[in-house]
Amino acid sequence: QVIRQLLHLGDTEFEDIRIGWEEWHETVKSISPWGHLPWLEIDEKVLTQSWAIARYLANQFGYAGKTPFEKAQVDAMGDQFKDYWNEMVPFFYSMYLKHNDMVRDNFHKQKKEVGEKGRDKFYGILTKEYKKNGSNGHLVGSSLTWIDLVVVDHMDVVDHFAPGFLDGFEEMRDLQKKVNATPKLQEWLKKRKHTPQ
């Protein structure tokens, strides 16, 4: 979703292609550049990997940080997010599928053993950085960056699938509120399609 947000924030028209599970396995996977989603096609050039696409678009549209050091800070938080994601995979899997009877019990187990530990570590880091940056509605610098979008979009998803899981992180709730109040982003949030990809 962050890639689409960046394209919208950059006032760039794009073909928003959503691919279902069956379509992916039956036709699209075999023609995808590196065997996975997403990929971005621009003037017959192809870019893969979501983080690379996000960084490219953020640099194109001014959402990567204002200075080389700010850009490095944003990238560092992006790398930390990937570490957090990899650590949280068992919990996220059970979170997305907790409506399934076979997974429901596992959700509570994974929440306790994996989710809460990973959450506290990652959101502790974010809270520290947010305070250090003046609690100004941005994790880095004085303007919106792609890592703000990544963190807040992820928070919105977690709030949907596991209500209350992020309660108690008031600074991050402040970030979420301020980022989602960005007028241009609100335009996108109102018209976006809700799909897994």
XYZ file of N, CA, C and O in Angstrom:
788
model
N 0.820 -1.204 0.000
C 0.000 0.000 0.000
C 0.858 1.261 0.000
O 0.463 2.285 -0.543
N 2.036 1.214 0.613
C 2.893 2.396 0.706
C 3.355 2.843 -0.681
O 3.445 4.045 -0.950
N 3.618 1.899 -1.568
C 4.016 2.252 -2.937
C 2.902 3.049 -3.606
O 3.155 4.084 -4.242
N 1.676 2.593 -3.441
C 0.538 3.319 -4.021
C 0.379 4.687 -3.365
O 0.049 5.677 -4.031
N 0.602 4.756 -2.063
C 0.506 6.044 -1.368
C 1.526 7.038 -1.926
O 1.209 8.204 -2.149
N 2.752 6.571 -2.139
C 3.800 7.443 -2.665
C 3.463 7.932 -4.075
O 3.686 9.103 -4.404
N 2.932 7.066 -4.902
C 2.536 7.475 -6.249
C 1.439 8.527 -6.187
O 1.455 9.510 -6.936
N 0.490 8.341 -5.280
C -0.585 9.327 -5.127
C -0.033 10.648 -4.594
O -0.378 11.726 -5.101
N 0.815 10.571 -3.570
C 1.411 11.784 -3.013
C 2.250 12.519 -4.049
O 2.377 13.744 -3.995
N 2.818 11.765 -4.997
C 3.622 12.363 -6.049
C 2.823 12.804 -7.262
O 3.397 13.140 -8.302
N 1.481 12.802 -7.124
C 0.594 13.234 -8.222
C 0.897 12.499 -9.523
O 0.916 13.084 -10.604
N 1.146 11.212 -9.402
C 1.495 10.402 -10.571
C 0.396 9.389 -10.846
O 0.055 8.574 -9.990
N -0.159 9.445 -12.043
C -1.173 8.467 -12.421
C -0.499 7.111 -12.609
O 0.611 7.017 -13.129
N -1.198 6.065 -12.196
C -0.616 4.736 -12.336
C -1.723 3.705 -12.500
O -2.866 3.928 -12.093
N -1.352 2.608 -13.131
C -2.280 1.498 -13.293
C -2.162 0.614 -12.055
O -1.119 -0.003 -11.818
N -3.213 0.579 -11.283
C -3.222 -0.132 -9.999
C -3.736 -1.552 -10.222
O -4.924 -1.818 -10.207
N -2.813 -2.468 -10.436
C -3.178 -3.852 -10.753
C -3.153 -4.699 -9.478
O -2.131 -4.783 -8.797
N -4.283 -5.313 -9.166
C -4.378 -6.200 -8.007
C -4.485 -7.638 -8.514
O -5.271 -7.919 -9.422
N -3.717 -8.510 -7.934
C -3.654 -9.893 -8.412
C -4.105 -10.840 -7.314
O -3.549 -10.836 -6.215
N -5.114 -11.640 -7.621
C -5.623 -12.618 -6.668
C -4.726 -13.841 -6.578
O -3.843 -14.063 -7.419
N -4.965 -14.655 -5.544
C -4.138 -15.834 -5.282
C -4.118 -16.793 -6.465
O -3.055 -17.259 -6.888
N -5.293 -17.120 -7.005
C -5.363 -18.078 -8.117
C -4.693 -17.520 -9.361
O -3.945 -18.214 -10.046
N -4.987 -16.251 -9.673
C -4.382 -15.619 -10.852
C -2.866 -15.606 -10.730
O -2.144 -15.843 -11.706
N -2.369 -15.323 -9.524
C -0.921 -15.290 -9.297
C -0.291 -16.643 -9.624
O 0.673 -16.731 -10.376
N -0.849 -17.712 -9.083
C -0.248 -19.036 -9.263
C -0.488 -19.600 -10.661
O 0.359 -20.334 -11.181
N -1.602 -19.266 -11.266
C -1.925 -19.849 -12.577
C -1.248 -19.137 -13.742
O -0.875 -19.780 -14.723
N -1.086 -17.803 -13.638
C -0.567 -17.081 -14.808
C 0.550 -16.080 -14.504
O 1.515 -15.975 -15.243
N 0.431 -15.341 -13.417
C 1.320 -14.194 -13.223
C 2.698 -14.587 -12.697
O 3.711 -14.025 -13.130
N 2.763 -15.546 -11.799
C 4.047 -15.890 -11.192
C 5.092 -16.269 -12.233
O 6.263 -15.892 -12.136
N 4.668 -16.981 -13.250
C 5.613 -17.448 -14.275
C 6.182 -16.307 -15.123
O 7.240 -16.453 -15.737
N 5.486 -15.165 -15.160
C 5.973 -14.031 -15.970
C 6.515 -12.895 -15.106
O 6.975 -11.889 -15.634
N 6.462 -13.064 -13.780
C 6.967 -12.002 -12.909
C 8.490 -11.950 -12.995
O 9.145 -12.972 -13.184
N 9.077 -10.749 -12.875
C 10.525 -10.595 -13.075
C 11.377 -11.495 -12.182
O 12.300 -12.144 -12.653
N 11.092 -11.532 -10.879
C 11.912 -12.308 -9.957
C 11.108 -13.364 -9.220
O 11.534 -13.883 -8.187
N 9.921 -13.657 -9.728
C 9.106 -14.701 -9.126
C 8.303 -14.276 -7.916
O 7.858 -15.124 -7.145
N 8.150 -12.974 -7.721
C 7.334 -12.502 -6.596
C 6.782 -11.110 -6.901
O 7.142 -10.480 -7.891
N 5.900 -10.659 -6.026
C 5.317 -9.318 -6.114
C 5.931 -8.454 -5.010
O 6.422 -8.973 -4.022
N 5.876 -7.105 -5.180
C 5.371 -6.366 -6.341
C 6.483 -6.086 -7.337
O 7.657 -6.351 -7.067
N 6.088 -5.514 -8.474
C 7.066 -4.910 -9.361
C 6.454 -3.677 -9.976
O 5.247 -3.535 -10.058
N 7.330 -2.756 -10.380
C 6.920 -1.478 -10.940
C 7.484 -1.366 -12.348
O 8.675 -1.603 -12.561
N 6.622 -1.018 -13.290
C 7.056 -0.819 -14.669
C 6.960 0.661 -15.014
O 5.901 1.268 -14.890
N 8.085 1.230 -15.450
C 8.143 2.642 -15.831
C 8.892 2.749 -17.155
O 10.081 2.409 -17.228
N 8.198 3.216 -18.185
C 8.843 3.414 -19.497
C 9.639 2.180 -19.926
O 10.808 2.270 -20.310
N 9.018 1.022 -19.836
C 9.602 -0.253 -20.242
C 10.753 -0.720 -19.347
O 11.427 -1.696 -19.645
N 10.977 -0.010 -18.251
C 11.950 -0.447 -17.259
C 11.199 -1.095 -16.106
O 10.108 -0.672 -15.755
N 11.807 -2.116 -15.511
C 11.141 -2.861 -14.445
C 11.977 -2.804 -13.164
O 13.191 -3.009 -13.188
N 11.299 -2.484 -12.064
C 11.950 -2.463 -10.753
C 11.195 -3.405 -9.824
O 9.969 -3.360 -9.736
N 11.928 -4.266 -9.128
C 11.308 -5.217 -8.197
C 11.738 -4.896 -6.765
O 12.580 -4.016 -6.550
N 11.156 -5.625 -5.820
C 11.399 -5.488 -4.382
C 10.716 -4.229 -3.838
O 11.017 -3.106 -4.238
N 9.796 -4.441 -2.904
C 8.968 -3.349 -2.397
C 9.791 -2.217 -1.777
O 9.483 -1.037 -1.966
N 10.854 -2.575 -1.033
C 11.660 -1.533 -0.395
C 12.396 -0.697 -1.443
O 12.494 0.517 -1.316
N 12.928 -1.341 -2.478
C 13.623 -0.618 -3.542
C 12.663 0.308 -4.272
O 13.009 1.452 -4.598
N 11.459 -0.175 -4.522
C 10.443 0.653 -5.193
C 10.076 1.839 -4.316
O 10.003 2.979 -4.789
N 9.851 1.590 -3.032
C 9.486 2.674 -2.114
C 10.597 3.719 -2.039
O 10.334 4.928 -2.086
N 11.843 3.278 -1.937
C 12.956 4.222 -1.857
C 13.082 5.036 -3.158
O 13.340 6.242 -3.120
N 12.917 4.365 -4.272
C 12.998 5.055 -5.565
C 11.935 6.144 -5.661
O 12.228 7.297 -5.988
N 10.681 5.788 -5.363
C 9.584 6.751 -5.453
C 9.740 7.864 -4.423
O 9.466 9.036 -4.714
N 10.188 7.507 -3.227
C 10.398 8.518 -2.193
C 11.451 9.522 -2.625
O 11.299 10.736 -2.410
N 12.513 9.048 -3.257
C 13.538 9.961 -3.775
C 13.008 10.815 -4.917
O 13.320 11.996 -5.021
N 12.181 10.214 -5.757
C 11.609 10.952 -6.886
C 10.694 12.079 -6.423
O 10.686 13.165 -7.016
N 9.918 11.820 -5.378
C 8.863 12.750 -4.984
C 9.168 13.556 -3.724
O 8.339 14.332 -3.265
N 10.339 13.358 -3.139
C 10.716 14.169 -1.984
C 10.290 13.628 -0.634
O 10.085 14.403 0.307
N 10.168 12.294 -0.522
C 9.753 11.688 0.744
C 10.820 10.745 1.309
O 10.513 9.806 2.039
N 12.065 11.013 0.976
C 13.159 10.142 1.421
C 13.979 10.751 2.549
O 14.829 10.090 3.125
N 13.709 12.010 2.899
C 14.534 12.755 3.855
C 15.191 13.915 3.129
O 15.462 13.837 1.928
N 15.448 14.978 3.854
C 15.945 16.200 3.214
C 17.453 16.255 3.048
O 17.965 17.009 2.224
N 18.172 15.495 3.860
C 19.633 15.502 3.802
C 20.128 14.066 3.672
O 19.388 13.125 3.958
N 21.387 13.882 3.274
C 21.925 12.520 3.210
C 21.814 11.780 4.543
O 21.528 10.579 4.563
N 22.021 12.495 5.656
C 21.926 11.815 6.952
C 20.482 11.430 7.261
O 20.225 10.344 7.779
N 19.535 12.305 6.964
C 18.124 11.961 7.172
C 17.733 10.748 6.327
O 17.009 9.863 6.789
N 18.219 10.708 5.092
C 17.923 9.556 4.230
C 18.488 8.270 4.839
O 17.847 7.217 4.793
N 19.681 8.371 5.411
C 20.287 7.202 6.054
C 19.484 6.784 7.288
O 19.306 5.584 7.546
N 18.979 7.759 8.047
C 18.142 7.448 9.209
C 16.863 6.730 8.786
O 16.440 5.756 9.408
N 16.244 7.235 7.731
C 15.024 6.611 7.214
C 15.314 5.184 6.771
O 14.563 4.246 7.078
N 16.413 5.000 6.043
C 16.790 3.656 5.586
C 17.063 2.729 6.771
O 16.700 1.545 6.741
N 17.706 3.260 7.810
C 17.995 2.446 8.995
C 16.703 1.966 9.645
O 16.587 0.803 10.050
N 15.720 2.849 9.731
C 14.432 2.447 10.309
C 13.719 1.448 9.407
O 13.037 0.541 9.887
N 13.897 1.609 8.109
C 13.331 0.634 7.181
C 13.953 -0.740 7.387
O 13.249 -1.762 7.400
N 15.251 -0.774 7.583
C 15.930 -2.051 7.847
C 15.477 -2.640 9.181
O 15.315 -3.858 9.304
N 15.277 -1.774 10.170
C 14.803 -2.246 11.469
C 13.388 -2.813 11.345
O 13.047 -3.808 11.991
N 12.581 -2.185 10.509
C 11.220 -2.691 10.276
C 11.284 -4.096 9.671
O 10.504 -4.972 10.053
N 12.201 -4.315 8.741
C 12.333 -5.649 8.139
C 12.746 -6.682 9.186
O 12.246 -7.811 9.188
N 13.665 -6.299 10.088
C 14.053 -7.207 11.170
C 12.836 -7.548 12.036
O 12.630 -8.707 12.409
N 12.073 -6.527 12.373
C 10.852 -6.706 13.168
C 9.874 -7.627 12.450
O 9.318 -8.557 13.042
N 9.667 -7.391 11.161
C 8.728 -8.208 10.385
C 9.150 -9.673 10.396
O 8.331 -10.561 10.631
N 10.423 -9.921 10.130
C 10.910 -11.299 10.096
C 10.734 -11.990 11.443
O 10.405 -13.181 11.511
N 10.949 -11.243 12.509
C 10.779 -11.786 13.852
C 9.311 -12.098 14.151
O 8.993 -13.050 14.866
N 8.410 -11.303 13.564
C 6.984 -11.375 13.890
C 6.183 -12.287 12.962
O 4.970 -12.445 13.156
N 6.812 -12.899 11.967
C 6.086 -13.695 10.973
C 5.133 -14.725 11.593
O 3.975 -14.817 11.188
N 5.558 -15.517 12.588
C 4.613 -16.495 13.152
C 3.362 -15.836 13.737
O 2.253 -16.356 13.619
N 3.546 -14.684 14.370
C 2.402 -13.975 14.940
C 1.509 -13.403 13.844
O 0.287 -13.528 13.896
N 2.125 -12.766 12.837
C 1.319 -12.175 11.765
C 0.529 -13.237 11.014
O -0.627 -13.027 10.636
N 1.138 -14.389 10.788
C 0.433 -15.478 10.106
C -0.824 -15.862 10.887
O -1.910 -15.990 10.326
N -0.675 -16.032 12.185
C -1.831 -16.405 12.999
C -2.823 -15.249 13.119
O -4.029 -15.462 13.223
N -2.324 -14.014 13.082
C -3.187 -12.838 13.176
C -4.099 -12.731 11.955
O -5.303 -12.488 12.074
N -3.519 -12.922 10.764
C -4.297 -12.816 9.534
C -5.323 -13.935 9.408
O -6.372 -13.759 8.794
N -5.021 -15.099 9.995
C -5.881 -16.267 9.810
C -6.611 -16.682 11.082
O -7.113 -17.800 11.175
N -6.705 -15.798 12.052
C -7.260 -16.198 13.348
C -8.750 -16.536 13.290
O -9.279 -17.124 14.228
N -9.424 -16.190 12.174
C -10.834 -16.569 12.023
C -10.970 -18.076 11.770
O -12.037 -18.654 11.947
N -9.863 -18.703 11.351
C -9.845 -20.140 11.103
C -9.752 -20.881 12.438
O -8.893 -20.593 13.267
N -10.641 -21.852 12.648
C -10.681 -22.577 13.925
C -9.343 -23.217 14.279
O -8.949 -23.275 15.443
N -8.621 -23.701 13.259
C -7.357 -24.388 13.512
C -6.250 -23.400 13.918
O -5.262 -23.791 14.527
N -6.443 -22.136 13.574
C -5.398 -21.140 13.829
C -5.695 -20.314 15.073
O -4.790 -19.777 15.702
N -6.964 -20.246 15.467
C -7.373 -19.331 16.539
C -6.575 -19.539 17.836
O -6.077 -18.585 18.430
N -6.446 -20.772 18.271
C -5.695 -21.044 19.497
C -4.229 -20.658 19.348
O -3.593 -20.162 20.281
N -3.700 -20.873 18.146
C -2.307 -20.535 17.883
C -2.092 -19.024 17.949
O -1.009 -18.560 18.311
N -3.120 -18.258 17.590
C -3.014 -16.798 17.632
C -2.664 -16.330 19.042
O -1.749 -15.520 19.232
N -3.352 -16.832 20.031
C -3.104 -16.402 21.409
C -1.721 -16.854 21.888
O -1.038 -16.118 22.604
N -1.309 -18.027 21.449
C 0.032 -18.524 21.796
C 1.106 -17.652 21.166
O 2.056 -17.227 21.820
N 0.954 -17.375 19.858
C 1.939 -16.568 19.146
C 1.942 -15.119 19.635
O 2.983 -14.460 19.666
N 0.769 -14.638 20.002
C 0.680 -13.272 20.532
C 1.528 -13.137 21.786
O 2.267 -12.153 21.953
N 1.436 -14.124 22.664
C 2.171 -14.080 23.930
C 3.657 -14.346 23.729
O 4.511 -13.642 24.289
N 3.984 -15.368 22.934
C 5.377 -15.810 22.826
C 6.200 -15.015 21.811
O 7.413 -14.884 21.968
N 5.549 -14.508 20.759
C 6.272 -13.810 19.689
C 5.830 -12.353 19.569
O 6.654 -11.433 19.564
N 4.532 -12.152 19.474
C 4.002 -10.832 19.166
C 4.345 -9.748 20.170
O 4.851 -8.687 19.793
N 4.077 -10.010 21.430
C 4.284 -8.970 22.439
C 5.761 -8.621 22.598
O 6.117 -7.447 22.751
N 6.603 -9.625 22.514
C 8.049 -9.383 22.626
C 8.559 -8.542 21.452
O 9.263 -7.540 21.649
N 8.196 -8.934 20.226
C 8.632 -8.194 19.049
C 8.048 -6.798 19.000
O 8.728 -5.839 18.625
N 6.779 -6.685 19.380
C 6.105 -5.381 19.414
C 6.804 -4.426 20.375
O 7.114 -3.286 20.026
N 7.044 -4.895 21.593
C 7.628 -4.023 22.605
C 9.025 -3.551 22.195
O 9.396 -2.396 22.431
N 9.779 -4.437 21.593
C 11.130 -4.070 21.145
C 11.071 -3.027 20.034
O 11.716 -1.966 20.124
N 10.289 -3.296 18.995
C 10.257 -2.395 17.838
C 9.601 -1.063 18.174
O 10.149 0.000 17.858
N 8.450 -1.104 18.817
C 7.759 0.145 19.121
C 8.464 0.921 20.226
O 8.303 2.146 20.329
N 9.268 0.236 21.011
C 10.130 0.936 21.965
C 11.182 1.763 21.235
O 11.446 2.920 21.589
N 11.778 1.174 20.203
C 12.767 1.892 19.391
C 12.106 3.082 18.702
O 12.632 4.201 18.710
N 10.938 2.847 18.086
C 10.248 3.927 17.385
C 9.872 5.059 18.328
O 10.012 6.241 17.982
N 9.388 4.706 19.522
C 8.999 5.726 20.494
C 10.199 6.583 20.889
O 10.104 7.819 20.953
N 11.329 5.943 21.107
C 12.552 6.670 21.461
C 12.948 7.641 20.343
O 13.277 8.806 20.604
N 12.916 7.157 19.101
C 13.301 8.002 17.971
C 12.298 9.126 17.748
O 12.666 10.247 17.387
N 11.026 8.829 17.949
C 9.980 9.837 17.762
C 10.137 10.973 18.770
O 10.059 12.159 18.424
N 10.391 10.620 20.026
C 10.611 11.632 21.051
C 11.869 12.446 20.752
O 11.896 13.672 20.904
N 12.924 11.746 20.327
C 14.182 12.422 20.004
C 13.987 13.426 18.865
O 14.654 14.453 18.800
N 13.024 13.123 17.985
C 12.756 14.005 16.849
C 11.733 15.089 17.192
O 11.258 15.797 16.308
N 11.369 15.195 18.467
C 10.478 16.273 18.889
C 9.004 15.940 18.847
O 8.165 16.850 18.965
N 8.663 14.667 18.635
C 7.242 14.252 18.559
C 6.451 15.162 17.619
O 5.357 15.615 17.930
N 7.052 15.431 16.458
C 6.497 16.417 15.525
C 5.636 15.816 14.422
O 5.326 16.477 13.440
N 5.263 14.552 14.563
C 4.453 13.910 13.530
C 5.277 13.183 12.487
O 4.732 12.673 11.510
N 6.594 13.111 12.708
C 7.500 12.433 11.772
C 8.563 11.689 12.566
O 9.028 12.164 13.603
N 8.973 10.550 12.058
C 10.028 9.793 12.723
C 11.409 10.375 12.462
O 12.324 10.239 13.270
N 11.558 11.023 11.306
C 12.847 11.618 10.917
C 12.595 13.013 10.346
O 11.714 13.193 9.497
N 13.368 13.977 10.818
C 13.288 15.315 10.239
C 11.963 16.016 10.491
O 11.226 15.691 11.426
N 11.662 16.976 9.612
C 10.486 17.829 9.812
C 9.429 17.651 8.731
O 8.517 18.466 8.620
N 9.573 16.606 7.924
C 8.595 16.389 6.861
C 8.318 14.895 6.686
O 9.071 14.044 7.163
N 7.226 14.596 6.012
C 6.794 13.217 5.798
C 7.836 12.431 5.007
O 8.356 12.922 4.004
N 8.134 11.206 5.484
C 9.034 10.320 4.741
C 8.358 8.966 4.567
O 7.357 8.666 5.213
N 8.961 8.152 3.717
C 8.341 6.858 3.425
C 8.309 5.934 4.639
O 7.425 5.090 4.742
N 9.205 6.133 5.600
C 9.151 5.274 6.780
C 7.958 5.639 7.660
O 7.367 4.775 8.314
N 7.560 6.917 7.676
C 6.314 7.294 8.363
C 5.143 6.530 7.758
O 4.284 6.005 8.476
N 5.111 6.474 6.434
C 4.024 5.782 5.731
C 4.048 4.289 6.038
O 3.004 3.676 6.278
N 5.228 3.688 6.037
C 5.355 2.251 6.308
C 4.832 1.916 7.702
O 4.025 1.003 7.887
N 5.297 2.664 8.688
C 4.926 2.380 10.077
C 3.431 2.589 10.293
O 2.748 1.743 10.887
N 2.893 3.681 9.801
C 1.485 3.990 10.037
C 0.572 3.047 9.257
O -0.456 2.588 9.777
N 0.931 2.722 8.031
C 0.128 1.768 7.271
C 0.102 0.415 7.981
O -0.943 -0.231 8.077
N 1.253 0.011 8.495
C 1.321 -1.253 9.234
C 0.469 -1.196 10.500
O -0.240 -2.153 10.831
N 0.513 -0.078 11.201
C -0.311 0.084 12.401
C -1.795 -0.035 12.056
O -2.561 -0.674 12.792
N -2.188 0.564 10.947
C -3.592 0.490 10.526
C -4.009 -0.957 10.270
O -5.114 -1.375 10.619
N -3.114 -1.728 9.649
C -3.403 -3.138 9.367
C -3.514 -3.933 10.664
O -4.449 -4.725 10.854
N -2.576 -3.722 11.580
C -2.609 -4.441 12.863
C -3.868 -4.073 13.643
O -4.520 -4.933 14.242
N -4.236 -2.796 13.620
C -5.458 -2.368 14.313
C -6.683 -3.089 13.766
O -7.614 -3.410 14.507
N -6.677 -3.356 12.471
C -7.818 -4.032 11.840
C -7.879 -5.507 12.245
O -8.946 -6.017 12.577
N -6.732 -6.185 12.214
C -6.700 -7.631 12.457
C -6.565 -7.997 13.934
O -6.986 -9.084 14.339
N -5.955 -7.117 14.729
C -5.748 -7.414 16.153
C -6.016 -6.149 16.975
O -5.088 -5.539 17.514
N -7.282 -5.736 17.045
C -7.628 -4.506 17.772
C -7.080 -4.511 19.190
O -7.163 -5.517 19.896
N -6.478 -3.398 19.571
C -5.956 -3.255 20.921
C -4.515 -3.693 21.095
O -3.893 -3.383 22.122
N -3.970 -4.399 20.125
C -2.615 -4.933 20.271
C -1.572 -3.832 20.431
O -0.567 -4.017 21.109
N -1.805 -2.678 19.809
C -0.837 -1.583 19.874
C -1.200 -0.521 20.902
O -0.540 0.517 20.977
N -2.230 -0.776 21.680
C -2.606 0.188 22.712
C -1.486 0.319 23.736
O -0.790 -0.651 24.045
N -1.320 1.518 24.243
C -0.273 1.776 25.227
C 0.923 2.493 24.643
O 1.739 3.050 25.379
N 1.033 2.495 23.318
C 2.132 3.207 22.663
C 1.606 4.569 22.191
O 1.346 4.790 21.005
N 1.445 5.473 23.164
C 0.768 6.740 22.896
C 1.516 7.611 21.891
O 0.894 8.307 21.084
N 2.827 7.606 21.946
C 3.598 8.397 20.980
C 3.366 7.900 19.558
O 3.266 8.681 18.616
N 3.257 6.574 19.409
C 3.012 6.025 18.075
C 1.573 6.298 17.623
O 1.317 6.471 16.431
N 0.659 6.367 18.564
C -0.710 6.757 18.227
C -0.728 8.217 17.753
O -1.479 8.577 16.850
N 0.121 9.034 18.353
C 0.231 10.428 17.926
C 0.767 10.505 16.496
O 0.249 11.248 15.662
N 1.803 9.716 16.225
C 2.351 9.655 14.868
C 1.275 9.199 13.882
O 1.088 9.809 12.819
N 0.572 8.140 14.222
C -0.465 7.585 13.359
C -1.527 8.634 13.035
O -1.925 8.814 11.878
N -1.975 9.340 14.050
C -3.010 10.359 13.875
C -2.526 11.489 12.970
O -3.244 11.926 12.064
N -1.308 11.953 13.206
C -0.786 13.085 12.440
C -0.492 12.708 10.989
O -0.769 13.481 10.070
N 0.074 11.523 10.769
C 0.360 11.096 9.388
C -0.934 10.886 8.620
O -1.081 11.351 7.487
N -1.893 10.208 9.237
C -3.167 9.954 8.548
C -3.978 11.226 8.317
O -4.913 11.228 7.510
N -3.615 12.312 9.013
C -4.301 13.595 8.818
C -3.714 14.395 7.664
O -4.244 15.458 7.307
N -2.643 13.906 7.052
C -2.056 14.585 5.896
C -3.107 14.685 4.795
O -3.613 13.650 4.335
N -3.479 15.892 4.373
C -4.590 16.048 3.420
C -4.459 15.190 2.160
O -5.409 14.531 1.750
N -3.289 15.187 1.570
C -3.097 14.426 0.332
C -3.241 12.923 0.591
O -3.768 12.185 -0.245
N -2.779 12.478 1.745
C -2.891 11.064 2.085
C -4.341 10.703 2.374
O -4.796 9.613 2.020
N -5.077 11.619 2.992
C -6.493 11.366 3.272
C -7.272 11.112 1.982
O -8.173 10.269 1.954
N -6.905 11.818 0.918
C -7.546 11.594 -0.383
C -7.414 10.135 -0.789
O -8.365 9.501 -1.243
N -6.194 9.603 -0.628
C -5.932 8.219 -1.019
C -6.657 7.236 -0.107
O -7.257 6.270 -0.565
N -6.610 7.488 1.198
C -7.225 6.571 2.154
C -8.723 6.440 1.904
O -9.311 5.380 2.143
N -9.348 7.494 1.410
C -10.783 7.474 1.158
C -11.135 6.677 -0.097
O -12.205 6.075 -0.186
N -10.239 6.668 -1.072
C -10.586 6.026 -2.344
C -9.877 4.688 -2.591
O -10.185 3.992 -3.553
N -8.949 4.319 -1.719
C -8.158 3.102 -1.946
C -9.032 1.853 -1.918
O -10.083 1.810 -1.285
N -8.542 0.828 -2.585
C -9.165 -0.494 -2.528
C -8.510 -1.270 -1.390
O -7.319 -1.124 -1.129
N -9.292 -2.077 -0.700
C -8.753 -2.876 0.391
C -8.513 -4.311 -0.076
O -9.438 -5.100 -0.191
N -7.272 -4.608 -0.387
C -6.878 -5.953 -0.781
C -5.556 -6.274 -0.111
O -4.831 -5.374 0.313
N -5.184 -7.555 -0.004
C -3.928 -7.930 0.638
C -2.705 -7.368 -0.073
O -1.694 -7.098 0.553
N -2.768 -7.210 -1.415
C -1.602 -6.740 -2.167
C -1.817 -5.331 -2.691
O -2.877 -4.959 -3.076
